[in-house]
Amino acid sequence: MGAAIGNCVHISGLHHFLKIAEKEGFETLSLGPAVPVKKLLEVVKERNPQIVAVSYRLTPETAAVIFQEMKEEVLRLGLKDAHFVFGGTPPVTNVARESGLFAALFDGTEPV
């Protein structure tokens, strides 16, 4: 399952990630662009996906606020076992790393 969160509408990387997952035999679900954190995590709680791909490509400062909200909601909803991965620009990926939310991070510099 994947979504671009907050006010981010950039979903091409997310779309590509989910297509790769489909080719590997996973059933995928895209929640699309600009998904509020609370909505994303409600769906995670409801569906219990194996992997939750999160994308954000705007400013690191805004990302930090969104990741803090996400961290609080993960705790509130009891989703500590959810497996989140992140994709974004290198500066935002650094902020994502600092959040401690993500099991894997992708900033576009990795080989396919």
Coordinates of N, CA and C in Angstrom, one line a residue:
M1 N 0.8 -1.2 0.0 CA 0.0 0.0 0.0 C 0.9 1.2 0.0
G2 N 0.5 2.3 -0.7 CA 1.3 3.5 -0.7 C 0.5 4.7 -0.8
A3 N 1.1 5.9 -0.4 CA 0.5 7.2 -0.5 C 1.5 8.3 -0.5
A4 N 1.3 9.4 -1.2 CA 2.0 10.6 -1.0 C 1.3 11.3 0.1
I5 N 2.0 11.7 1.1 CA 1.3 12.2 2.3 C 1.3 13.8 2.4
G6 N 0.4 14.3 3.3 CA 0.4 15.7 3.5 C -0.1 16.4 2.3
N7 N 0.6 17.5 1.9 CA 0.3 18.3 0.8 C 1.0 17.9 -0.5
C8 N 1.7 16.8 -0.5 CA 2.5 16.4 -1.6 C 1.7 15.6 -2.7
V9 N 1.8 16.1 -3.9 CA 1.0 15.5 -5.0 C 1.9 14.7 -6.0
H10 N 3.2 14.6 -5.6 CA 4.1 13.8 -6.5 C 4.0 12.3 -6.3
I11 N 3.5 11.6 -7.2 CA 3.3 10.2 -7.0 C 4.0 9.3 -8.1
S12 N 4.8 9.8 -9.0 CA 5.4 9.0 -10.0 C 6.3 8.0 -9.4
G13 N 7.1 8.4 -8.4 CA 8.0 7.4 -7.7 C 7.2 6.3 -7.0
L14 N 6.2 6.8 -6.3 CA 5.3 5.8 -5.6 C 4.7 4.8 -6.6
H15 N 4.2 5.4 -7.7 CA 3.6 4.6 -8.7 C 4.6 3.5 -9.2
H16 N 5.8 3.9 -9.5 CA 6.8 3.0 -9.9 C 7.1 1.9 -8.9
F17 N 7.2 2.3 -7.6 CA 7.5 1.4 -6.6 C 6.4 0.3 -6.5
L18 N 5.1 0.8 -6.6 CA 4.0 -0.2 -6.5 C 4.0 -1.1 -7.8
K19 N 4.3 -0.6 -8.9 CA 4.4 -1.5 -10.1 C 5.5 -2.5 -10.0
I20 N 6.6 -2.2 -9.4 CA 7.7 -3.2 -9.1 C 7.1 -4.2 -8.1
A21 N 6.4 -3.8 -7.1 CA 5.8 -4.7 -6.1 C 4.9 -5.7 -6.8
E22 N 4.0 -5.2 -7.7 CA 3.1 -6.0 -8.4 C 3.8 -7.1 -9.2
K23 N 4.9 -6.7 -9.9 CA 5.7 -7.6 -10.7 C 6.3 -8.7 -9.8
E24 N 6.5 -8.4 -8.6 CA 7.1 -9.3 -7.6 C 6.0 -10.2 -6.9
G25 N 4.7 -10.0 -7.4 CA 3.7 -10.8 -6.9 C 2.8 -10.2 -5.7
F26 N 3.1 -9.0 -5.3 CA 2.3 -8.3 -4.3 C 1.0 -7.7 -4.8
E27 N 0.0 -7.8 -4.1 CA -1.2 -7.0 -4.4 C -1.0 -5.6 -3.8
T28 N -1.3 -4.6 -4.7 CA -1.0 -3.3 -4.3 C -2.3 -2.4 -4.2
L29 N -2.1 -1.3 -3.4 CA -3.2 -0.3 -3.3 C -2.5 1.0 -3.2
S30 N -2.9 1.9 -4.1 CA -2.4 3.3 -4.0 C -3.5 4.2 -3.5
L31 N -3.2 4.9 -2.4 CA -4.2 5.9 -1.9 C -4.1 7.2 -2.6
G32 N -3.0 7.4 -3.4 CA -2.9 8.6 -4.3 C -2.1 9.7 -3.6
P33 N -2.3 10.9 -4.2 CA -1.6 12.1 -3.7 C -2.3 12.8 -2.6
A34 N -1.5 13.6 -1.8 CA -2.0 14.5 -0.8 C -2.9 13.8 0.2
V35 N -2.5 12.6 0.7 CA -3.3 11.9 1.6 C -3.0 12.4 3.1
P36 N -4.0 12.8 3.8 CA -3.7 13.2 5.2 C -3.2 12.0 6.0
V37 N -2.3 12.3 6.9 CA -1.6 11.2 7.7 C -2.7 10.4 8.4
K38 N -3.7 11.0 9.0 CA -4.7 10.3 9.8 C -5.4 9.3 8.9
K39 N -5.7 9.7 7.6 CA -6.4 8.8 6.7 C -5.5 7.7 6.4
L40 N -4.3 7.9 6.0 CA -3.3 6.8 5.7 C -3.3 5.8 6.8
L41 N -3.1 6.3 8.0 CA -3.0 5.4 9.2 C -4.3 4.6 9.5
E42 N -5.4 5.3 9.3 CA -6.7 4.6 9.5 C -6.8 3.4 8.5
V43 N -6.4 3.6 7.3 CA -6.4 2.5 6.3 C -5.4 1.4 6.6
V44 N -4.2 1.8 7.1 CA -3.2 0.9 7.6 C -3.8 0.0 8.7
K45 N -4.5 0.6 9.7 CA -5.1 -0.1 10.8 C -6.1 -1.1 10.3
E46 N -6.9 -0.6 9.3 CA -8.0 -1.4 8.8 C -7.5 -2.6 7.9
R47 N -6.6 -2.4 7.1 CA -6.1 -3.4 6.1 C -4.9 -4.2 6.5
N48 N -4.1 -3.7 7.4 CA -2.9 -4.3 7.9 C -2.0 -4.8 6.8
P49 N -1.5 -3.9 5.9 CA -0.7 -4.3 4.8 C 0.7 -4.7 5.2
Q50 N 1.4 -5.5 4.4 CA 2.7 -6.0 4.7 C 3.7 -4.8 4.7
I51 N 3.5 -3.9 3.7 CA 4.4 -2.8 3.6 C 3.6 -1.6 3.3
V52 N 4.0 -0.4 3.9 CA 3.3 0.8 3.6 C 4.4 1.8 3.0
A53 N 4.2 2.1 1.8 CA 5.2 3.0 1.1 C 4.7 4.4 1.2
V54 N 5.5 5.3 1.8 CA 5.2 6.7 2.0 C 6.1 7.6 1.1
S55 N 5.5 8.5 0.5 CA 6.3 9.4 -0.4 C 6.0 10.9 0.0
Y56 N 7.1 11.7 0.0 CA 7.0 13.1 0.2 C 8.2 13.8 -0.4
R57 N 7.9 14.8 -1.3 CA 9.0 15.4 -2.1 C 9.1 16.9 -1.9
L58 N 8.5 17.5 -0.9 CA 8.5 18.9 -0.8 C 9.6 19.3 0.2
T59 N 9.4 20.3 1.0 CA 10.5 20.8 1.9 C 10.7 19.9 3.1
P60 N 12.0 19.8 3.5 CA 12.4 19.0 4.7 C 11.7 19.6 5.9
E61 N 11.6 20.9 6.0 CA 11.0 21.5 7.2 C 9.5 21.1 7.4
T62 N 8.8 21.1 6.3 CA 7.4 20.6 6.3 C 7.3 19.1 6.6
A63 N 8.2 18.4 6.0 CA 8.2 16.9 6.2 C 8.4 16.6 7.7
A64 N 9.3 17.3 8.3 CA 9.5 17.1 9.8 C 8.3 17.2 10.6
V65 N 7.5 18.2 10.3 CA 6.2 18.3 11.0 C 5.2 17.2 10.7
I66 N 5.2 16.8 9.4 CA 4.3 15.7 9.0 C 4.8 14.4 9.6
F67 N 6.1 14.1 9.6 CA 6.6 12.9 10.2 C 6.3 12.9 11.8
Q68 N 6.4 14.0 12.4 CA 6.1 14.0 13.8 C 4.6 13.7 14.1
E69 N 3.7 14.2 13.2 CA 2.3 13.9 13.3 C 2.1 12.4 13.1
M70 N 2.8 11.9 12.1 CA 2.7 10.5 11.8 C 3.2 9.6 12.9
K71 N 4.3 10.0 13.5 CA 4.8 9.2 14.7 C 3.8 9.2 15.8
E72 N 3.2 10.3 16.1 CA 2.2 10.4 17.2 C 1.0 9.5 16.9
E73 N 0.5 9.6 15.6 CA -0.6 8.8 15.2 C -0.3 7.3 15.2
V74 N 0.9 6.9 14.8 CA 1.3 5.5 14.9 C 1.2 5.0 16.3
L75 N 1.7 5.8 17.2 CA 1.6 5.4 18.7 C 0.2 5.3 19.2
R76 N -0.6 6.4 18.8 CA -2.0 6.5 19.3 C -2.8 5.3 18.8
L77 N -2.6 4.9 17.5 CA -3.4 3.8 16.9 C -2.8 2.4 17.2
G78 N -1.6 2.4 17.9 CA -1.0 1.1 18.2 C -0.5 0.4 17.0
L79 N 0.1 1.1 16.0 CA 0.7 0.5 14.8 C 2.2 0.3 14.8
K80 N 2.7 0.0 16.0 CA 4.2 -0.1 16.1 C 4.8 -1.2 15.3
D81 N 4.0 -2.2 14.9 CA 4.5 -3.3 14.1 C 4.3 -3.0 12.6
A82 N 3.7 -1.9 12.2 CA 3.6 -1.6 10.7 C 5.0 -1.4 10.1
H83 N 5.1 -1.8 8.9 CA 6.4 -1.8 8.2 C 6.3 -0.6 7.1
F84 N 6.9 0.5 7.5 CA 6.9 1.7 6.6 C 8.2 1.8 5.9
V85 N 8.1 2.2 4.6 CA 9.3 2.5 3.8 C 9.0 3.9 3.2
F86 N 10.1 4.6 2.9 CA 9.9 6.0 2.5 C 10.7 6.3 1.2
G87 N 10.1 7.1 0.3 CA 10.8 7.6 -0.9 C 10.6 9.1 -1.0
G88 N 11.7 9.8 -1.3 CA 11.6 11.2 -1.5 C 12.9 11.8 -1.9
T89 N 13.1 13.1 -1.9 CA 14.3 13.7 -2.3 C 15.4 13.5 -1.2
P90 N 16.6 13.6 -1.6 CA 17.7 13.3 -0.5 C 17.5 14.2 0.7
P91 N 17.2 15.5 0.6 CA 17.0 16.3 1.9 C 15.9 15.8 2.7
V92 N 14.8 15.4 2.1 CA 13.6 14.9 2.8 C 13.9 13.5 3.4
T93 N 14.6 12.7 2.6 CA 14.9 11.4 3.1 C 15.8 11.5 4.4
N94 N 16.7 12.5 4.5 CA 17.5 12.6 5.7 C 16.5 12.9 6.9
V95 N 15.5 13.7 6.7 CA 14.6 14.0 7.8 C 13.8 12.7 8.1
A96 N 13.4 12.0 7.1 CA 12.7 10.7 7.3 C 13.5 9.8 8.1
R97 N 14.8 9.7 7.8 CA 15.7 8.8 8.6 C 15.7 9.2 10.1
E98 N 15.8 10.5 10.3 CA 15.8 11.0 11.7 C 14.6 10.7 12.4
S99 N 13.4 10.6 11.7 CA 12.2 10.3 12.4 C 12.1 9.0 13.1
G100 N 12.9 8.0 12.5 CA 12.9 6.7 13.1 C 11.6 5.9 12.7
L101 N 10.8 6.4 11.8 CA 9.6 5.7 11.4 C 9.8 4.6 10.4
F102 N 10.9 4.7 9.6 CA 10.9 3.9 8.3 C 12.0 2.8 8.4
A103 N 11.6 1.6 7.9 CA 12.5 0.5 7.8 C 13.4 0.6 6.7
A104 N 13.1 1.3 5.6 CA 13.9 1.5 4.5 C 13.6 2.8 3.9
L105 N 14.6 3.4 3.3 CA 14.5 4.8 2.7 C 15.1 4.8 1.3
F106 N 14.5 5.5 0.4 CA 14.9 5.6 -1.0 C 14.9 7.1 -1.4
D107 N 16.0 7.6 -1.9 CA 16.1 9.0 -2.3 C 16.3 9.2 -3.8
G108 N 16.2 8.1 -4.6 CA 16.4 8.2 -6.0 C 17.8 8.0 -6.5
T109 N 18.7 7.9 -5.6 CA 20.1 7.6 -6.0 C 20.5 6.2 -6.1
E110 N 19.5 5.3 -5.7 CA 19.8 3.8 -5.8 C 19.6 3.3 -7.2
P111 N 20.4 2.3 -7.5 CA 20.1 1.6 -8.8 C 18.8 0.9 -8.8
V112 N 18.2 0.7 -9.9 CA 16.9 0.0 -10.0 C 17.1 -1.4 -9.4

